[in-house]
Amino acid sequence: MNALTIVTLGLILAVVAESRGITGGLGPQQFAGPGEQALVQTNRDAILRKLPSFMSGPFGPLKALVYRKQVVKGTNYFIKVKMMGVQPRFLHVKIYTGLNNRSHIKDVEGSLMRLKLISAFSVDH
């Protein structure tokens, strides 16, 4: 095989792997829909409890903007959330949904710039 064939095969495999979503890998960023908004709304109180201590209320509605998924034993959703209010703030929220469809908040990254890209994160509290 020549180098061009090997490179072509590598690219094809990468595209197939990306489109199928490899377990443990972080999927592409997508616009949030009703399902992601429902996850945020269902877990609103838990999100507010996990906010960094320097962030204080009152807190307006939370709006899911974009998200990325990670398939594990269940699914991790990394969601960019806009906290509405006089001065809107942006959060990254990690929500785990188990195989039983129950969800809970794993981490919250607060006070972010609007343009920060979603990535896997873990916050030490």
Coordinates of N, CA and C in Angstrom, one line a residue:
M1 N 0.8 -1.2 0.0 CA 0.0 0.0 0.0 C 0.9 1.2 0.0
N2 N 0.4 2.2 -0.7 CA 1.2 3.4 -0.7 C 0.7 4.4 0.4
A3 N 1.4 5.4 0.6 CA 1.1 6.4 1.7 C -0.3 7.0 1.5
L4 N -0.6 7.3 0.3 CA -1.9 7.9 0.0 C -3.1 7.0 0.4
T5 N -3.0 5.8 0.1 CA -4.0 4.8 0.5 C -4.2 4.7 2.0
I6 N -3.0 4.7 2.7 CA -3.1 4.6 4.2 C -3.7 5.8 4.8
V7 N -3.3 7.0 4.2 CA -3.9 8.3 4.7 C -5.4 8.3 4.5
T8 N -5.8 7.9 3.3 CA -7.2 7.8 2.9 C -8.0 6.9 3.9
L9 N -7.5 5.7 4.1 CA -8.1 4.8 5.0 C -8.3 5.4 6.4
G10 N -7.2 6.0 6.9 CA -7.2 6.6 8.2 C -8.3 7.7 8.3
L11 N -8.4 8.5 7.3 CA -9.5 9.6 7.3 C -10.9 9.0 7.3
I12 N -11.1 7.9 6.5 CA -12.4 7.3 6.4 C -12.7 6.7 7.8
L13 N -11.8 6.0 8.4 CA -12.0 5.5 9.8 C -12.3 6.5 10.8
A14 N -11.6 7.7 10.7 CA -11.9 8.8 11.6 C -13.3 9.3 11.5
V15 N -13.7 9.5 10.2 CA -15.1 10.0 9.9 C -16.1 9.0 10.4
V16 N -16.0 7.7 10.2 CA -16.9 6.7 10.7 C -17.0 6.7 12.2
A17 N -15.8 6.8 12.8 CA -15.8 6.7 14.3 C -16.5 8.0 14.9
E18 N -16.2 9.1 14.3 CA -16.9 10.4 14.7 C -18.4 10.3 14.6
S19 N -18.8 9.8 13.5 CA -20.3 9.8 13.2 C -21.0 8.8 14.1
R20 N -20.3 7.7 14.5 CA -21.0 6.7 15.4 C -20.9 7.1 16.8
G21 N -20.0 7.9 17.2 CA -19.8 8.2 18.6 C -19.2 7.0 19.4
I22 N -17.9 7.2 19.6 CA -17.1 6.1 20.3 C -17.4 6.3 21.8
T23 N -17.6 5.1 22.5 CA -17.9 5.1 23.9 C -16.7 5.8 24.6
G24 N -17.0 6.8 25.5 CA -16.0 7.5 26.2 C -15.5 8.8 25.6
G25 N -15.8 8.9 24.3 CA -15.3 10.1 23.5 C -16.4 11.2 23.6
L26 N -16.0 12.4 23.5 CA -16.9 13.6 23.6 C -17.4 13.8 22.2
G27 N -18.7 13.8 22.0 CA -19.3 14.0 20.7 C -19.2 15.5 20.2
P28 N -19.6 15.8 19.0 CA -19.5 17.1 18.5 C -20.5 18.1 19.2
Q29 N -20.2 19.4 19.2 CA -21.1 20.3 19.8 C -22.3 20.5 18.9
Q30 N -23.5 20.5 19.6 CA -24.8 20.7 18.9 C -25.6 21.7 19.6
F31 N -26.6 22.3 18.9 CA -27.5 23.2 19.5 C -28.4 22.4 20.5
A32 N -28.7 23.0 21.6 CA -29.5 22.3 22.6 C -31.0 22.4 22.1
G33 N -31.7 21.3 22.4 CA -33.1 21.2 22.0 C -34.0 21.0 23.3
P34 N -35.2 20.6 23.1 CA -36.1 20.4 24.2 C -35.6 19.4 25.2
G35 N -34.9 18.4 24.8 CA -34.4 17.3 25.7 C -33.4 17.9 26.7
E36 N -32.4 18.7 26.1 CA -31.4 19.2 26.9 C -31.9 20.3 27.9
Q37 N -32.9 21.1 27.3 CA -33.5 22.1 28.2 C -34.3 21.5 29.3
A38 N -34.9 20.3 29.1 CA -35.6 19.6 30.1 C -34.7 19.1 31.2
L39 N -33.5 18.6 30.8 CA -32.5 18.2 31.8 C -32.1 19.4 32.7
V40 N -31.9 20.5 32.1 CA -31.5 21.7 32.9 C -32.6 22.1 33.8
Q41 N -33.8 22.2 33.3 CA -35.0 22.6 34.2 C -35.2 21.6 35.3
T42 N -35.1 20.3 35.0 CA -35.3 19.3 36.0 C -34.3 19.4 37.1
N43 N -33.1 19.8 36.8 CA -32.0 19.8 37.7 C -31.6 21.2 38.2
R44 N -32.5 22.2 38.0 CA -32.2 23.6 38.2 C -31.7 23.8 39.7
D45 N -32.5 23.3 40.6 CA -32.1 23.5 42.0 C -30.7 23.0 42.4
A46 N -30.4 21.8 41.8 CA -29.1 21.2 42.1 C -28.0 22.0 41.4
I47 N -28.3 22.5 40.2 CA -27.3 23.4 39.5 C -27.0 24.6 40.4
L48 N -28.0 25.3 40.9 CA -27.8 26.5 41.7 C -27.1 26.1 43.0
R49 N -27.3 25.0 43.6 CA -26.5 24.6 44.8 C -25.1 24.4 44.5
K50 N -24.7 24.0 43.3 CA -23.3 23.7 42.9 C -22.6 24.9 42.4
L51 N -23.2 26.0 42.3 CA -22.6 27.2 41.8 C -21.4 27.6 42.7
P52 N -20.3 28.2 42.1 CA -19.2 28.7 43.0 C -19.7 29.7 44.0
S53 N -19.1 29.7 45.2 CA -19.6 30.6 46.3 C -19.6 32.1 45.9
F54 N -18.8 32.5 45.0 CA -18.8 33.9 44.6 C -20.0 34.3 43.8
M55 N -20.7 33.4 43.3 CA -21.9 33.7 42.5 C -23.1 33.8 43.4
S56 N -23.8 34.9 43.4 CA -24.9 35.1 44.3 C -26.1 35.5 43.4
G57 N -27.3 35.2 44.0 CA -28.6 35.5 43.3 C -29.0 36.9 43.3
P58 N -30.2 37.2 42.9 CA -31.2 36.3 42.5 C -30.8 35.7 41.1
F59 N -31.3 34.5 40.9 CA -31.0 33.8 39.7 C -32.3 33.7 38.8
G60 N -32.1 34.1 37.6 CA -33.2 34.0 36.6 C -33.4 32.7 36.0
P61 N -34.2 32.5 35.0 CA -34.3 31.3 34.3 C -33.0 30.8 33.7
L62 N -32.9 29.5 33.5 CA -31.7 28.9 32.9 C -32.1 28.4 31.5
K63 N -31.3 28.8 30.5 CA -31.5 28.4 29.1 C -30.4 27.6 28.6
A64 N -30.6 26.3 28.2 CA -29.6 25.5 27.5 C -29.3 26.0 26.1
L65 N -28.1 26.2 25.8 CA -27.7 26.8 24.5 C -27.1 25.8 23.5
V66 N -26.0 25.1 23.9 CA -25.4 24.1 23.1 C -24.9 23.0 24.1
Y67 N -24.6 21.8 23.5 CA -24.2 20.7 24.3 C -23.3 19.8 23.6
R68 N -22.6 19.0 24.3 CA -21.8 17.8 23.8 C -22.1 16.6 24.7
K69 N -22.1 15.4 24.1 CA -22.5 14.2 24.8 C -21.2 13.3 24.9
Q70 N -21.2 12.6 26.0 CA -20.2 11.6 26.2 C -20.9 10.3 26.6
V71 N -20.7 9.2 25.8 CA -21.4 8.0 26.1 C -20.5 7.2 27.0
V72 N -21.0 6.8 28.2 CA -20.3 6.0 29.2 C -21.3 5.0 29.6
K73 N -21.3 4.5 30.8 CA -22.4 3.6 31.3 C -23.6 4.6 31.6
G74 N -24.2 5.0 30.6 CA -25.2 6.1 30.7 C -24.6 7.2 29.7
T75 N -25.0 8.5 30.0 CA -24.5 9.6 29.2 C -24.2 10.8 30.0
N76 N -23.0 11.4 29.8 CA -22.7 12.7 30.3 C -23.1 13.7 29.3
Y77 N -23.8 14.7 29.8 CA -24.1 15.9 28.9 C -23.4 17.1 29.5
F78 N -22.6 17.7 28.6 CA -21.9 18.9 28.9 C -22.6 20.0 28.2
I79 N -23.4 20.8 29.0 CA -24.3 21.8 28.5 C -23.9 23.2 28.8
K80 N -23.8 24.1 27.8 CA -23.6 25.5 28.1 C -24.9 26.1 28.4
V81 N -25.0 26.8 29.5 CA -26.3 27.3 30.0 C -26.2 28.8 30.2
K82 N -27.2 29.5 29.7 CA -27.2 31.0 29.9 C -28.2 31.2 31.1
M83 N -27.6 31.9 32.1 CA -28.4 32.3 33.3 C -29.0 33.6 33.0
M84 N -30.2 33.7 32.8 CA -30.9 35.0 32.4 C -30.9 35.9 33.6
G85 N -31.0 37.2 33.3 CA -31.0 38.2 34.4 C -30.6 39.5 33.9
V86 N -30.4 40.5 34.8 CA -30.0 41.8 34.4 C -28.7 41.8 33.7
Q87 N -27.8 41.0 34.2 CA -26.5 40.7 33.6 C -26.4 39.2 33.3
P88 N -26.6 38.8 32.1 CA -26.6 37.3 31.9 C -25.2 36.7 32.2
R89 N -25.3 35.5 32.7 CA -24.0 34.8 33.0 C -24.1 33.4 32.3
F90 N -22.9 32.9 32.1 CA -22.9 31.6 31.4 C -22.2 30.5 32.3
L91 N -22.8 29.3 32.2 CA -22.3 28.2 33.0 C -22.0 27.0 32.0
H92 N -21.1 26.2 32.5 CA -21.0 24.8 31.8 C -21.5 23.9 32.9
V93 N -22.4 23.0 32.5 CA -23.0 22.1 33.5 C -22.8 20.7 33.0
K94 N -22.3 19.8 33.8 CA -22.2 18.4 33.5 C -23.3 17.6 34.2
I95 N -24.2 17.0 33.4 CA -25.3 16.2 33.9 C -25.1 14.8 33.4
Y96 N -25.2 13.9 34.4 CA -25.1 12.5 34.1 C -26.5 11.9 34.1
T97 N -26.8 11.2 33.0 CA -28.1 10.4 32.9 C -27.7 9.0 32.9
G98 N -28.2 8.2 33.9 CA -27.9 6.8 33.9 C -28.7 6.0 33.0
L99 N -28.5 4.7 33.0 CA -29.2 3.8 32.1 C -30.7 3.7 32.5
N100 N -31.0 4.1 33.8 CA -32.4 4.1 34.3 C -33.1 5.5 33.9
N101 N -32.4 6.3 33.2 CA -32.9 7.6 32.8 C -33.0 8.6 33.9
R102 N -32.4 8.4 35.0 CA -32.4 9.4 36.1 C -31.1 10.2 35.9
S103 N -31.3 11.5 36.2 CA -30.2 12.4 35.9 C -29.8 13.1 37.2
H104 N -28.5 13.4 37.3 CA -28.0 14.3 38.4 C -26.8 15.1 38.0
I105 N -26.6 16.2 38.7 CA -25.5 17.1 38.4 C -24.2 16.6 38.9
K106 N -23.2 16.5 38.0 CA -21.9 16.1 38.4 C -21.0 17.3 38.7
D107 N -21.0 18.3 37.9 CA -20.2 19.5 38.1 C -20.8 20.7 37.5
V108 N -20.5 21.9 38.0 CA -20.9 23.2 37.4 C -19.7 24.1 37.3
E109 N -19.4 24.6 36.2 CA -18.3 25.6 36.0 C -19.0 27.0 35.8
G110 N -18.8 27.9 36.7 CA -19.5 29.2 36.7 C -18.8 30.4 36.1
S111 N -19.5 31.4 35.9 CA -19.0 32.7 35.5 C -18.1 32.6 34.3
L112 N -18.6 32.1 33.2 CA -17.7 31.9 32.0 C -18.0 32.9 31.0
M113 N -17.1 33.1 30.1 CA -17.3 33.9 28.9 C -18.2 33.2 27.9
R114 N -19.0 33.9 27.2 CA -20.0 33.4 26.3 C -19.3 32.5 25.2
L115 N -18.1 32.8 24.8 CA -17.5 32.1 23.7 C -16.7 30.9 24.1
K116 N -16.5 30.7 25.4 CA -15.7 29.5 25.8 C -16.4 28.2 25.3
L117 N -15.5 27.4 24.6 CA -16.0 26.1 24.1 C -16.2 25.1 25.1
I118 N -17.2 24.3 24.9 CA -17.5 23.2 25.8 C -16.5 22.1 25.7
S119 N -16.0 21.7 26.9 CA -15.0 20.5 26.9 C -15.3 19.7 28.1
A120 N -14.7 18.6 28.2 CA -14.9 17.7 29.4 C -14.2 18.5 30.6
F121 N -14.9 18.5 31.7 CA -14.3 19.2 32.9 C -14.7 18.5 34.2
S122 N -13.9 18.8 35.2 CA -14.2 18.4 36.5 C -13.8 19.5 37.5
V123 N -14.7 19.9 38.3 CA -14.4 21.0 39.2 C -14.2 20.5 40.6
D124 N -13.1 21.0 41.3 CA -12.8 20.6 42.6 C -13.5 21.7 43.5
H125 N -14.4 21.2 44.4 CA -15.1 22.1 45.3 C -14.5 22.1 46.7

